[in-house]
Amino acid sequence: MTTVDLPLLVLGEGTDPRSERGVHCPGDLPPASDPDLVERARAAKAALGSKVFVLGHHYQRDEVIEFADVTGDSFKLAREAAARPEAPYIVFCGVHFMAESADILTADHQRVVLPDLAAGCSMADMARLHQVEDAWEVLEDAGIADVTVPVTYMNSSADIKAFCGRHGGAVCTSSNAKTALEWAFEQGEKVLFFPDQHLGRNTAVLKMGFELDDCVVYDPRLPGGGLTTDQLRDARMILWRGHCSVHGRFTPECVDEVRERVPGVTVLVHPECTYDVVTKADLIGSTEYIIKTLDEAPAGSSWAVGTELNLVQRLAAHHPDKQVTFLDKTVCYCSTMNRIDLPHFVWAMENLVEGQVVNPITVDPDTTHWAKVALDRMLALPG
Ligand code: 13P
Ligand code: SF4
């Protein structure tokens, strides 16, 4: 069994092409205090015209979202990237795994740029290819690999998506996890779901009628995942021990506290929150669902939202007629999403104007082939 793991890297230093973790950006970034930064971003975008298409995830800063041609959750952005064969440059304002998916889904002549290579994802880093391969061997030894379908959350590296493609599995996002799991259970008897145990459990138990006892948690740091062969054979959902460090911060006490503080509040959370939090909430859904729910909410209604803070602050600003509160009392930005700021954006765009592609995200052809198999299975799902 492989035990090699990555040395700890200080975010933003060093190079580590196998990881979601940070590497530094070479080149001269404009200082964040530059008063002309907005103008420079506008000028670069105008100069590039239809040659560039800018995608912005909902968790991006306002200053960056302002320049996005389209905003969305990871599912919508994957679809949008795949639907723009005419733009030679795709600037992805999001995190590394999203830019990888964009590279996989776009044509060969298109270049995908991530303005700061240190914009990774701690959840995606919780499932490494060698760990997943080891887990598959454990399932083979238990005699259940041939009835198990691997399903990875979009928030995973390209080689993990390729693993799913090779082994008859698929990708899912928080928008389509239920549909993807229904598809997977038509292909096999069990699902190995990674890296987010919470999305897997919340979907299986709260949306598909499984029992909590049907789920086991596979810990990649323990021999055999910390599970007995019988536990693996009895389980329907084998959940990877991974989580989002941002959504994992919300606690059931946050829900109690906000209900006391805001009378009549409706609590709306993302499915990356823990089972204990979502079972206390009123509504659960992806970022697109959260936005739609707030758009359709009546004036005067009160909401506590459990997702990334940039999005919640933007929702509060867009809905002055509704009371929109952050579910936690402490600040909870996604630090890696926040790595994409205006200096990095301007630096990437101005280089494109000069014909230089900085921070290209390129997935190798074999990984691209198999990851695309898994992504295409997702994109072909109904809905
Ligand atoms: P969605 O965009 O699929 O809602 O996922 C949230 C998230 O954590 C992205 O990193
Ligand atoms: Fe990763 Fe969570 Fe940040 Fe999304 S919000 S990029 S899952 S750490």
mmCIF file of C-alpha atoms in Angstrom, residues 1 4 20 29 39 61 81 102 106 133 138 171 178 200 203-204 233 265 267 269 306 329 362:
data_model
loop_
_atom_site.group_PDB
_atom_site.id
_atom_site.type_symbol
_atom_site.label_atom_id
_atom_site.label_comp_id
_atom_site.label_asym_id
_atom_site.label_seq_id
_atom_site.Cartn_x
_atom_site.Cartn_y
_atom_site.Cartn_z
ATOM 1 C CA MET A 1 0.000 0.000 0.000
ATOM 2 C CA VAL A 4 3.743 8.635 0.366
ATOM 3 C CA GLU A 20 -4.699 21.458 -5.175
ATOM 4 C CA LEU A 29 1.228 41.869 -10.071
ATOM 5 C CA GLU A 39 -9.947 50.806 -15.126
ATOM 6 C CA ARG A 61 -15.189 38.551 -4.398
ATOM 7 C CA ALA A 81 -17.280 26.420 -20.354
ATOM 8 C CA ALA A 102 -13.105 23.690 -17.870
ATOM 9 C CA THR A 106 -13.245 22.894 -23.769
ATOM 10 C CA GLU A 133 -6.579 3.500 -5.688
ATOM 11 C CA VAL A 138 -9.617 -2.688 -0.242
ATOM 12 C CA VAL A 171 -18.988 13.161 -11.427
ATOM 13 C CA LYS A 178 -29.456 13.005 -6.152
ATOM 14 C CA GLY A 200 -22.949 12.052 0.132
ATOM 15 C CA THR A 203 -28.182 13.259 -0.344
ATOM 16 C CA ALA A 204 -28.492 9.530 0.386
ATOM 17 C CA ARG A 233 -20.159 -5.548 2.565
ATOM 18 C CA VAL A 265 -36.167 33.212 10.252
ATOM 19 C CA VAL A 267 -32.578 28.687 7.678
ATOM 20 C CA VAL A 269 -27.934 25.819 4.000
ATOM 21 C CA GLY A 306 -25.195 28.784 5.635
ATOM 22 C CA LYS A 329 -21.409 34.809 13.958
ATOM 23 C CA THR A 362 -3.608 21.974 -18.736
#
